[in-house]
mmCIF file with all atom_site columns, C-alpha atoms in Angstrom:
data_model
loop_
_atom_site.group_PDB
_atom_site.id
_atom_site.type_symbol
_atom_site.label_atom_id
_atom_site.label_alt_id
_atom_site.label_comp_id
_atom_site.label_asym_id
_atom_site.label_entity_id
_atom_site.label_seq_id
_atom_site.pdbx_PDB_ins_code
_atom_site.Cartn_x
_atom_site.Cartn_y
_atom_site.Cartn_z
_atom_site.occupancy
_atom_site.B_iso_or_equiv
_atom_site.pdbx_formal_charge
_atom_site.auth_seq_id
_atom_site.auth_comp_id
_atom_site.auth_asym_id
_atom_site.auth_atom_id
_atom_site.pdbx_PDB_model_num
ATOM 1   C CA . MET G 1 1   ? -22.233 -7.325  -8.588 1.00 0.00 ? 181 MET G CA 1
ATOM 2   C CA . LYS G 1 2   ? -24.860 -6.061  -6.168 1.00 0.00 ? 182 LYS G CA 1
ATOM 3   C CA . PHE G 1 3   ? -25.617 -7.695  -2.772 1.00 0.00 ? 183 PHE G CA 1
ATOM 4   C CA . ASP G 1 4   ? -29.123 -8.459  -1.435 1.00 0.00 ? 184 ASP G CA 1
ATOM 5   C CA . PRO G 1 5   ? -29.000 -7.869  2.298  1.00 0.00 ? 185 PRO G CA 1
ATOM 6   C CA . ASN G 1 6   ? -31.542 -10.563 2.763  1.00 0.00 ? 186 ASN G CA 1
ATOM 7   C CA . THR G 1 7   ? -29.310 -13.333 1.429  1.00 0.00 ? 187 THR G CA 1
ATOM 8   C CA . THR G 1 8   ? -25.794 -11.892 2.435  1.00 0.00 ? 188 THR G CA 1
ATOM 9   C CA . ALA G 1 9   ? -23.900 -12.431 5.709  1.00 0.00 ? 189 ALA G CA 1
ATOM 10  C CA . VAL G 1 10  ? -20.584 -10.999 6.804  1.00 0.00 ? 190 VAL G CA 1
ATOM 11  C CA . VAL G 1 11  ? -18.634 -13.491 8.615  1.00 0.00 ? 191 VAL G CA 1
ATOM 12  C CA . LEU G 1 12  ? -15.928 -12.100 10.925 1.00 0.00 ? 192 LEU G CA 1
ATOM 13  C CA . ILE G 1 13  ? -13.333 -14.806 11.810 1.00 0.00 ? 193 ILE G CA 1
ATOM 14  C CA . GLU G 1 14  ? -11.319 -14.507 15.017 1.00 0.00 ? 194 GLU G CA 1
ATOM 15  C CA . TYR G 1 15  ? -11.236 -10.779 15.766 1.00 0.00 ? 195 TYR G CA 1
ATOM 16  C CA . GLN G 1 16  ? -10.077 -11.668 19.199 1.00 0.00 ? 196 GLN G CA 1
ATOM 17  C CA . ASN G 1 17  ? -7.558  -9.848  21.416 1.00 0.00 ? 197 ASN G CA 1
ATOM 18  C CA . ASP G 1 18  ? -4.889  -12.485 21.081 1.00 0.00 ? 198 ASP G CA 1
ATOM 19  C CA . PHE G 1 19  ? -4.705  -11.362 17.425 1.00 0.00 ? 199 PHE G CA 1
ATOM 20  C CA . THR G 1 20  ? -5.991  -7.864  17.295 1.00 0.00 ? 200 THR G CA 1
ATOM 21  C CA . SER G 1 21  ? -4.707  -6.152  20.427 1.00 0.00 ? 201 SER G CA 1
ATOM 22  C CA . GLU G 1 22  ? -1.470  -4.955  22.119 1.00 0.00 ? 202 GLU G CA 1
ATOM 23  C CA . GLY G 1 23  ? -0.505  -7.657  24.637 1.00 0.00 ? 203 GLY G CA 1
ATOM 24  C CA . GLY G 1 24  ? -2.418  -10.445 22.725 1.00 0.00 ? 204 GLY G CA 1
ATOM 25  C CA . GLY G 1 25  ? -0.287  -13.565 22.455 1.00 0.00 ? 205 GLY G CA 1
ATOM 26  C CA . LEU G 1 26  ? -0.180  -13.501 18.658 1.00 0.00 ? 206 LEU G CA 1
ATOM 27  C CA . HIS G 1 27  ? -0.497  -9.869  18.052 1.00 0.00 ? 207 HIS G CA 1
ATOM 28  C CA . ASP G 1 28  ? 3.145   -9.052  17.209 1.00 0.00 ? 208 ASP G CA 1
ATOM 29  C CA . ALA G 1 29  ? 3.144   -11.867 14.641 1.00 0.00 ? 209 ALA G CA 1
ATOM 30  C CA . VAL G 1 30  ? 0.226   -10.181 12.714 1.00 0.00 ? 210 VAL G CA 1
ATOM 31  C CA . ARG G 1 31  ? 0.797   -6.610  13.520 1.00 0.00 ? 211 ARG G CA 1
ATOM 32  C CA . PRO G 1 32  ? 2.787   -5.740  10.446 1.00 0.00 ? 212 PRO G CA 1
ATOM 33  C CA . VAL G 1 33  ? 0.090   -6.916  8.053  1.00 0.00 ? 213 VAL G CA 1
ATOM 34  C CA . MET G 1 34  ? -2.694  -5.414  10.081 1.00 0.00 ? 214 MET G CA 1
ATOM 35  C CA . GLU G 1 35  ? -1.084  -2.062  9.914  1.00 0.00 ? 215 GLU G CA 1
ATOM 36  C CA . LYS G 1 36  ? -0.437  -2.551  6.235  1.00 0.00 ? 216 LYS G CA 1
ATOM 37  C CA . THR G 1 37  ? -4.030  -3.225  5.408  1.00 0.00 ? 217 THR G CA 1
ATOM 38  C CA . ASP G 1 38  ? -5.647  -1.055  8.142  1.00 0.00 ? 218 ASP G CA 1
ATOM 39  C CA . MET G 1 39  ? -7.905  -4.027  8.551  1.00 0.00 ? 219 MET G CA 1
ATOM 40  C CA . LEU G 1 40  ? -9.579  -3.096  11.884 1.00 0.00 ? 220 LEU G CA 1
ATOM 41  C CA . ALA G 1 41  ? -10.699 0.203   10.601 1.00 0.00 ? 221 ALA G CA 1
ATOM 42  C CA . ASN G 1 42  ? -11.840 -1.359  7.187  1.00 0.00 ? 222 ASN G CA 1
ATOM 43  C CA . THR G 1 43  ? -13.762 -4.059  8.964  1.00 0.00 ? 223 THR G CA 1
ATOM 44  C CA . ALA G 1 44  ? -15.551 -1.564  11.324 1.00 0.00 ? 224 ALA G CA 1
ATOM 45  C CA . ARG G 1 45  ? -16.675 0.307   8.178  1.00 0.00 ? 225 ARG G CA 1
ATOM 46  C CA . VAL G 1 46  ? -17.989 -2.880  6.551  1.00 0.00 ? 226 VAL G CA 1
ATOM 47  C CA . VAL G 1 47  ? -19.849 -3.861  9.702  1.00 0.00 ? 227 VAL G CA 1
ATOM 48  C CA . GLU G 1 48  ? -21.391 -0.433  10.038 1.00 0.00 ? 228 GLU G CA 1
ATOM 49  C CA . ALA G 1 49  ? -22.542 -0.445  6.468  1.00 0.00 ? 229 ALA G CA 1
ATOM 50  C CA . ALA G 1 50  ? -23.667 -4.089  6.685  1.00 0.00 ? 230 ALA G CA 1
ATOM 51  C CA . ARG G 1 51  ? -25.793 -3.498  9.790  1.00 0.00 ? 231 ARG G CA 1
ATOM 52  C CA . ALA G 1 52  ? -27.280 -0.347  8.411  1.00 0.00 ? 232 ALA G CA 1
ATOM 53  C CA . ALA G 1 53  ? -28.276 -2.251  5.194  1.00 0.00 ? 233 ALA G CA 1
ATOM 54  C CA . GLY G 1 54  ? -29.743 -5.138  7.107  1.00 0.00 ? 234 GLY G CA 1
ATOM 55  C CA . VAL G 1 55  ? -26.965 -7.546  6.361  1.00 0.00 ? 235 VAL G CA 1
ATOM 56  C CA . THR G 1 56  ? -26.549 -10.507 8.819  1.00 0.00 ? 236 THR G CA 1
ATOM 57  C CA . VAL G 1 57  ? -23.312 -10.093 10.803 1.00 0.00 ? 237 VAL G CA 1
ATOM 58  C CA . MET G 1 58  ? -21.676 -13.222 12.158 1.00 0.00 ? 238 MET G CA 1
ATOM 59  C CA . HIS G 1 59  ? -18.719 -13.588 14.590 1.00 0.00 ? 239 HIS G CA 1
ATOM 60  C CA . ALA G 1 60  ? -16.567 -16.779 14.516 1.00 0.00 ? 240 ALA G CA 1
ATOM 61  C CA . PRO G 1 61  ? -14.129 -16.769 17.438 1.00 0.00 ? 241 PRO G CA 1
ATOM 62  C CA . ILE G 1 62  ? -12.089 -19.778 18.115 1.00 0.00 ? 242 ILE G CA 1
ATOM 63  C CA . THR G 1 63  ? -11.844 -20.926 21.872 1.00 0.00 ? 243 THR G CA 1
ATOM 64  C CA . PHE G 1 64  ? -10.481 -23.729 23.808 1.00 0.00 ? 244 PHE G CA 1
ATOM 65  C CA . ALA G 1 65  ? -10.921 -25.091 27.391 1.00 0.00 ? 245 ALA G CA 1
ATOM 66  C CA . GLU G 1 66  ? -7.924  -24.522 29.479 1.00 0.00 ? 246 GLU G CA 1
ATOM 67  C CA . GLY G 1 67  ? -5.540  -27.477 28.875 1.00 0.00 ? 247 GLY G CA 1
ATOM 68  C CA . TYR G 1 68  ? -6.696  -27.803 25.220 1.00 0.00 ? 248 TYR G CA 1
ATOM 69  C CA . ASN G 1 69  ? -8.320  -31.116 25.770 1.00 0.00 ? 249 ASN G CA 1
ATOM 70  C CA . GLU G 1 70  ? -10.347 -30.714 22.606 1.00 0.00 ? 250 GLU G CA 1
ATOM 71  C CA . LEU G 1 71  ? -7.094  -31.179 20.605 1.00 0.00 ? 251 LEU G CA 1
ATOM 72  C CA . GLY G 1 72  ? -5.232  -34.450 20.213 1.00 0.00 ? 252 GLY G CA 1
ATOM 73  C CA . ARG G 1 73  ? -2.392  -35.268 22.543 1.00 0.00 ? 253 ARG G CA 1
ATOM 74  C CA . HIS G 1 74  ? 0.190   -34.157 19.978 1.00 0.00 ? 254 HIS G CA 1
ATOM 75  C CA . PRO G 1 75  ? -1.072  -31.262 17.961 1.00 0.00 ? 255 PRO G CA 1
ATOM 76  C CA . TYR G 1 76  ? 1.072   -30.082 15.149 1.00 0.00 ? 256 TYR G CA 1
ATOM 77  C CA . GLY G 1 77  ? 1.236   -27.287 12.594 1.00 0.00 ? 257 GLY G CA 1
ATOM 78  C CA . ILE G 1 78  ? -0.779  -24.106 13.339 1.00 0.00 ? 258 ILE G CA 1
ATOM 79  C CA . LEU G 1 79  ? -2.701  -25.651 16.264 1.00 0.00 ? 259 LEU G CA 1
ATOM 80  C CA . LYS G 1 80  ? 0.634   -26.584 18.050 1.00 0.00 ? 260 LYS G CA 1
ATOM 81  C CA . GLY G 1 81  ? 1.469   -22.880 17.801 1.00 0.00 ? 261 GLY G CA 1
ATOM 82  C CA . VAL G 1 82  ? -1.916  -22.100 19.521 1.00 0.00 ? 262 VAL G CA 1
ATOM 83  C CA . VAL G 1 83  ? -1.195  -24.496 22.342 1.00 0.00 ? 263 VAL G CA 1
ATOM 84  C CA . ASP G 1 84  ? 2.511   -23.377 22.750 1.00 0.00 ? 264 ASP G CA 1
ATOM 85  C CA . SER G 1 85  ? 1.499   -19.839 22.812 1.00 0.00 ? 265 SER G CA 1
ATOM 86  C CA . GLY G 1 86  ? -1.351  -20.444 25.374 1.00 0.00 ? 266 GLY G CA 1
ATOM 87  C CA . VAL G 1 87  ? -3.812  -18.440 23.300 1.00 0.00 ? 267 VAL G CA 1
ATOM 88  C CA . PHE G 1 88  ? -7.538  -18.451 22.697 1.00 0.00 ? 268 PHE G CA 1
ATOM 89  C CA . VAL G 1 89  ? -8.559  -20.021 26.219 1.00 0.00 ? 269 VAL G CA 1
ATOM 90  C CA . LYS G 1 90  ? -12.200 -19.654 26.929 1.00 0.00 ? 270 LYS G CA 1
ATOM 91  C CA . GLY G 1 91  ? -12.973 -16.893 29.379 1.00 0.00 ? 271 GLY G CA 1
ATOM 92  C CA . THR G 1 92  ? -9.823  -15.016 29.085 1.00 0.00 ? 272 THR G CA 1
ATOM 93  C CA . TRP G 1 93  ? -9.219  -11.465 27.682 1.00 0.00 ? 273 TRP G CA 1
ATOM 94  C CA . GLY G 1 94  ? -7.231  -12.952 24.881 1.00 0.00 ? 274 GLY G CA 1
ATOM 95  C CA . ALA G 1 95  ? -10.135 -15.031 23.626 1.00 0.00 ? 275 ALA G CA 1
ATOM 96  C CA . ALA G 1 96  ? -12.578 -12.208 23.797 1.00 0.00 ? 276 ALA G CA 1
ATOM 97  C CA . ILE G 1 97  ? -13.812 -10.486 20.657 1.00 0.00 ? 277 ILE G CA 1
ATOM 98  C CA . ILE G 1 98  ? -12.251 -7.058  20.391 1.00 0.00 ? 278 ILE G CA 1
ATOM 99  C CA . ASP G 1 99  ? -14.387 -4.233  21.862 1.00 0.00 ? 279 ASP G CA 1
ATOM 100 C CA . GLU G 1 100 ? -14.532 -2.269  18.602 1.00 0.00 ? 280 GLU G CA 1
ATOM 101 C CA . LEU G 1 101 ? -16.257 -5.255  16.841 1.00 0.00 ? 281 LEU G CA 1
ATOM 102 C CA . ALA G 1 102 ? -18.190 -6.665  19.706 1.00 0.00 ? 282 ALA G CA 1
ATOM 103 C CA . PRO G 1 103 ? -21.415 -8.386  18.797 1.00 0.00 ? 283 PRO G CA 1
ATOM 104 C CA . VAL G 1 104 ? -24.646 -6.213  19.056 1.00 0.00 ? 284 VAL G CA 1
ATOM 105 C CA . ASP G 1 105 ? -28.263 -7.333  19.211 1.00 0.00 ? 285 ASP G CA 1
ATOM 106 C CA . GLY G 1 106 ? -29.009 -8.955  15.933 1.00 0.00 ? 286 GLY G CA 1
ATOM 107 C CA . ASP G 1 107 ? -25.664 -10.258 15.317 1.00 0.00 ? 287 ASP G CA 1
ATOM 108 C CA . ILE G 1 108 ? -24.988 -14.037 15.485 1.00 0.00 ? 288 ILE G CA 1
ATOM 109 C CA . VAL G 1 109 ? -21.993 -15.570 17.427 1.00 0.00 ? 289 VAL G CA 1
ATOM 110 C CA . ILE G 1 110 ? -20.974 -18.962 15.919 1.00 0.00 ? 290 ILE G CA 1
ATOM 111 C CA . GLU G 1 111 ? -19.973 -21.234 18.656 1.00 0.00 ? 291 GLU G CA 1
ATOM 112 C CA . GLY G 1 112 ? -17.737 -24.303 18.731 1.00 0.00 ? 292 GLY G CA 1
ATOM 113 C CA . LYS G 1 113 ? -14.939 -23.227 16.331 1.00 0.00 ? 293 LYS G CA 1
ATOM 114 C CA . ARG G 1 114 ? -11.903 -25.407 17.290 1.00 0.00 ? 294 ARG G CA 1
ATOM 115 C CA . GLY G 1 115 ? -10.026 -25.676 14.163 1.00 0.00 ? 295 GLY G CA 1
ATOM 116 C CA . LEU G 1 116 ? -9.283  -23.776 10.957 1.00 0.00 ? 296 LEU G CA 1
ATOM 117 C CA . ASP G 1 117 ? -12.273 -24.102 8.828  1.00 0.00 ? 297 ASP G CA 1
ATOM 118 C CA . THR G 1 118 ? -15.239 -22.286 10.445 1.00 0.00 ? 298 THR G CA 1
ATOM 119 C CA . PHE G 1 119 ? -17.633 -24.706 8.798  1.00 0.00 ? 299 PHE G CA 1
ATOM 120 C CA . ALA G 1 120 ? -15.961 -27.808 10.098 1.00 0.00 ? 300 ALA G CA 1
ATOM 121 C CA . SER G 1 121 ? -16.726 -27.758 13.778 1.00 0.00 ? 301 SER G CA 1
ATOM 122 C CA . THR G 1 122 ? -19.712 -25.325 14.097 1.00 0.00 ? 302 THR G CA 1
ATOM 123 C CA . ASN G 1 123 ? -23.251 -24.883 13.015 1.00 0.00 ? 303 ASN G CA 1
ATOM 124 C CA . LEU G 1 124 ? -22.378 -22.114 10.579 1.00 0.00 ? 304 LEU G CA 1
ATOM 125 C CA . ASP G 1 125 ? -23.757 -24.016 7.527  1.00 0.00 ? 305 ASP G CA 1
ATOM 126 C CA . PHE G 1 126 ? -27.026 -24.762 9.317  1.00 0.00 ? 306 PHE G CA 1
ATOM 127 C CA . ILE G 1 127 ? -27.558 -21.195 10.443 1.00 0.00 ? 307 ILE G CA 1
ATOM 128 C CA . LEU G 1 128 ? -26.783 -19.874 6.868  1.00 0.00 ? 308 LEU G CA 1
ATOM 129 C CA . ARG G 1 129 ? -29.205 -22.213 5.168  1.00 0.00 ? 309 ARG G CA 1
ATOM 130 C CA . SER G 1 130 ? -31.872 -21.626 7.779  1.00 0.00 ? 310 SER G CA 1
ATOM 131 C CA . LYS G 1 131 ? -31.681 -17.837 7.143  1.00 0.00 ? 311 LYS G CA 1
ATOM 132 C CA . GLY G 1 132 ? -31.535 -18.225 3.395  1.00 0.00 ? 312 GLY G CA 1
ATOM 133 C CA . ILE G 1 133 ? -28.144 -16.846 3.169  1.00 0.00 ? 313 ILE G CA 1
ATOM 134 C CA . THR G 1 134 ? -26.384 -17.586 -0.282 1.00 0.00 ? 314 THR G CA 1
ATOM 135 C CA . THR G 1 135 ? -23.472 -15.194 -0.122 1.00 0.00 ? 315 THR G CA 1
ATOM 136 C CA . ILE G 1 136 ? -20.805 -14.971 2.573  1.00 0.00 ? 316 ILE G CA 1
ATOM 137 C CA . VAL G 1 137 ? -18.337 -12.157 2.935  1.00 0.00 ? 317 VAL G CA 1
ATOM 138 C CA . LEU G 1 138 ? -15.176 -13.061 4.885  1.00 0.00 ? 318 LEU G CA 1
ATOM 139 C CA . GLY G 1 139 ? -12.590 -11.082 6.920  1.00 0.00 ? 319 GLY G CA 1
ATOM 140 C CA . GLY G 1 140 ? -10.308 -11.864 9.811  1.00 0.00 ? 320 GLY G CA 1
ATOM 141 C CA . PHE G 1 141 ? -7.321  -13.967 10.601 1.00 0.00 ? 321 PHE G CA 1
ATOM 142 C CA . LEU G 1 142 ? -5.345  -15.512 9.200  1.00 0.00 ? 322 LEU G CA 1
ATOM 143 C CA . THR G 1 143 ? -5.385  -14.551 5.494  1.00 0.00 ? 323 THR G CA 1
ATOM 144 C CA . ASN G 1 144 ? -3.849  -17.886 4.455  1.00 0.00 ? 324 ASN G CA 1
ATOM 145 C CA . CYS G 1 145 ? -5.398  -20.053 7.249  1.00 0.00 ? 325 CYS G CA 1
ATOM 146 C CA . CYS G 1 146 ? -8.790  -19.820 8.872  1.00 0.00 ? 326 CYS G CA 1
ATOM 147 C CA . VAL G 1 147 ? -10.094 -17.214 6.343  1.00 0.00 ? 327 VAL G CA 1
ATOM 148 C CA . GLU G 1 148 ? -8.713  -19.328 3.418  1.00 0.00 ? 328 GLU G CA 1
ATOM 149 C CA . SER G 1 149 ? -10.006 -22.625 4.799  1.00 0.00 ? 329 SER G CA 1
ATOM 150 C CA . THR G 1 150 ? -13.454 -21.038 5.399  1.00 0.00 ? 330 THR G CA 1
ATOM 151 C CA . MET G 1 151 ? -13.416 -19.697 1.955  1.00 0.00 ? 331 MET G CA 1
ATOM 152 C CA . ARG G 1 152 ? -12.656 -22.975 0.256  1.00 0.00 ? 332 ARG G CA 1
ATOM 153 C CA . SER G 1 153 ? -15.354 -24.770 2.243  1.00 0.00 ? 333 SER G CA 1
ATOM 154 C CA . GLY G 1 154 ? -17.967 -22.042 1.411  1.00 0.00 ? 334 GLY G CA 1
ATOM 155 C CA . TYR G 1 155 ? -17.113 -22.402 -2.351 1.00 0.00 ? 335 TYR G CA 1
ATOM 156 C CA . GLU G 1 156 ? -17.371 -26.182 -2.053 1.00 0.00 ? 336 GLU G CA 1
ATOM 157 C CA . ASN G 1 157 ? -20.774 -25.926 -0.369 1.00 0.00 ? 337 ASN G CA 1
ATOM 158 C CA . GLY G 1 158 ? -22.206 -23.839 -3.045 1.00 0.00 ? 338 GLY G CA 1
ATOM 159 C CA . TYR G 1 159 ? -22.100 -20.281 -1.503 1.00 0.00 ? 339 TYR G CA 1
ATOM 160 C CA . GLU G 1 160 ? -21.107 -17.219 -3.359 1.00 0.00 ? 340 GLU G CA 1
ATOM 161 C CA . VAL G 1 161 ? -17.891 -16.234 -1.362 1.00 0.00 ? 341 VAL G CA 1
ATOM 162 C CA . VAL G 1 162 ? -16.396 -12.758 -1.157 1.00 0.00 ? 342 VAL G CA 1
ATOM 163 C CA . THR G 1 163 ? -13.135 -12.176 0.565  1.00 0.00 ? 343 THR G CA 1
ATOM 164 C CA . LEU G 1 164 ? -12.300 -8.728  1.818  1.00 0.00 ? 344 LEU G CA 1
ATOM 165 C CA . SER G 1 165 ? -8.638  -8.259  0.839  1.00 0.00 ? 345 SER G CA 1
ATOM 166 C CA . ASP G 1 166 ? -8.091  -5.292  3.202  1.00 0.00 ? 346 ASP G CA 1
ATOM 167 C CA . CYS G 1 167 ? -9.854  -6.928  6.134  1.00 0.00 ? 347 CYS G CA 1
ATOM 168 C CA . VAL G 1 168 ? -7.539  -9.714  6.658  1.00 0.00 ? 348 VAL G CA 1
ATOM 169 C CA . ALA G 1 169 ? -3.984  -10.346 8.029  1.00 0.00 ? 349 ALA G CA 1
ATOM 170 C CA . ALA G 1 170 ? -1.306  -13.070 8.161  1.00 0.00 ? 350 ALA G CA 1
ATOM 171 C CA . THR G 1 171 ? 2.060   -13.575 10.003 1.00 0.00 ? 351 THR G CA 1
ATOM 172 C CA . SER G 1 172 ? 3.910   -12.167 7.088  1.00 0.00 ? 352 SER G CA 1
ATOM 173 C CA . VAL G 1 173 ? 3.376   -9.732  4.175  1.00 0.00 ? 353 VAL G CA 1
ATOM 174 C CA . GLU G 1 174 ? 4.569   -12.468 1.843  1.00 0.00 ? 354 GLU G CA 1
ATOM 175 C CA . GLU G 1 175 ? 2.035   -15.089 2.967  1.00 0.00 ? 355 GLU G CA 1
ATOM 176 C CA . HIS G 1 176 ? -0.796  -12.531 3.007  1.00 0.00 ? 356 HIS G CA 1
ATOM 177 C CA . GLU G 1 177 ? -0.075  -11.124 -0.484 1.00 0.00 ? 357 GLU G CA 1
ATOM 178 C CA . ASN G 1 178 ? 0.469   -14.694 -1.948 1.00 0.00 ? 358 ASN G CA 1
ATOM 179 C CA . ALA G 1 179 ? -2.874  -15.941 -0.745 1.00 0.00 ? 359 ALA G CA 1
ATOM 180 C CA . ILE G 1 180 ? -4.697  -12.892 -1.960 1.00 0.00 ? 360 ILE G CA 1
ATOM 181 C CA . ALA G 1 181 ? -3.039  -13.069 -5.406 1.00 0.00 ? 361 ALA G CA 1
ATOM 182 C CA . TYR G 1 182 ? -3.084  -16.670 -6.078 1.00 0.00 ? 362 TYR G CA 1
ATOM 183 C CA . ASP G 1 183 ? -5.618  -18.490 -3.849 1.00 0.00 ? 363 ASP G CA 1
ATOM 184 C CA . TYR G 1 184 ? -8.448  -16.026 -3.188 1.00 0.00 ? 364 TYR G CA 1
ATOM 185 C CA . PRO G 1 185 ? -9.444  -15.658 -6.947 1.00 0.00 ? 365 PRO G CA 1
ATOM 186 C CA . MET G 1 186 ? -9.669  -19.367 -7.312 1.00 0.00 ? 366 MET G CA 1
ATOM 187 C CA . PHE G 1 187 ? -12.285 -19.876 -4.496 1.00 0.00 ? 367 PHE G CA 1
ATOM 188 C CA . SER G 1 188 ? -14.012 -16.424 -4.157 1.00 0.00 ? 368 SER G CA 1
ATOM 189 C CA . THR G 1 189 ? -14.577 -12.907 -5.439 1.00 0.00 ? 369 THR G CA 1
ATOM 190 C CA . PRO G 1 190 ? -11.923 -10.733 -3.743 1.00 0.00 ? 370 PRO G CA 1
ATOM 191 C CA . MET G 1 191 ? -12.703 -7.095  -3.102 1.00 0.00 ? 371 MET G CA 1
ATOM 192 C CA . THR G 1 192 ? -11.915 -4.279  -0.812 1.00 0.00 ? 372 THR G CA 1
ATOM 193 C CA . ALA G 1 193 ? -14.104 -3.132  2.078  1.00 0.00 ? 373 ALA G CA 1
ATOM 194 C CA . GLU G 1 194 ? -15.151 -0.024  0.047  1.00 0.00 ? 374 GLU G CA 1
ATOM 195 C CA . GLU G 1 195 ? -15.966 -2.093  -3.009 1.00 0.00 ? 375 GLU G CA 1
ATOM 196 C CA . PHE G 1 196 ? -18.238 -4.330  -0.897 1.00 0.00 ? 376 PHE G CA 1
ATOM 197 C CA . SER G 1 197 ? -19.876 -1.503  1.011  1.00 0.00 ? 377 SER G CA 1
ATOM 198 C CA . SER G 1 198 ? -20.558 0.474   -2.285 1.00 0.00 ? 378 SER G CA 1
ATOM 199 C CA . ARG G 1 199 ? -22.507 -2.706  -3.699 1.00 0.00 ? 379 ARG G CA 1
ATOM 200 C CA . LEU G 1 200 ? -24.963 -3.039  -0.915 1.00 0.00 ? 380 LEU G CA 1
ATOM 201 C CA . SER G 1 201 ? -28.383 -2.569  -2.379 1.00 0.00 ? 381 SER G CA 1
#
C-alpha cells in the first residue's frame, strides 16, 4: 500500500496538554501507555514526514466552555469523567495542543469537537470531501475511545482508514492492546508510524 499525498490526511486527535503533559488533568491515567508506545516521538516523525510529502495534517482537539453547558445536565460514562476532572476547558493550558505538535501554516484545525467521534460534531467530513481526501490516518487519544470512534465512522463513511498503532494511548495497557488486536483490524488498516511514513509516495 502506497499513499498519495494529494488524497491522504493525517488526523491528530486530542494531542492536548490535559492528556500529553506533566500536570495535565488526565496525564497520569495515560502516561504508562504513552511511555510504552513512545507515541509523541512517533507522532512527531509522522507529522514531519507527512508535511514534507505534502500530506494534509489536521488537528482535532476537544474543548468545552467553562461549565460544560454543551453537555447534558447529567453526563455519564467518559464525558462524566471529563466534567469531573475539569479538563479541556476552552482557553486553558490543558486544552491547548501540545507545543511539539502545534499547528503550522497549511495545517487544518477541526473545530467543534464536543464528543468522542470526530465526525459527529465537526465539519471534518465536509473538509475531507472538499479537499478530495480518501484516506485518513489516525493517531491520538484514547486508543479505544475517540480514535476508535473516529475510525469506525471513517470506515462507515467510505474512507480508507489507517490507524497508527504506536501513535495512540489509552488509560490501561490492557484496553490499548485489546483495541489494537481486536477492533482496529475490523475497521482500519493498523500500521506503525514507520510503516506509514515509508509508504508515502
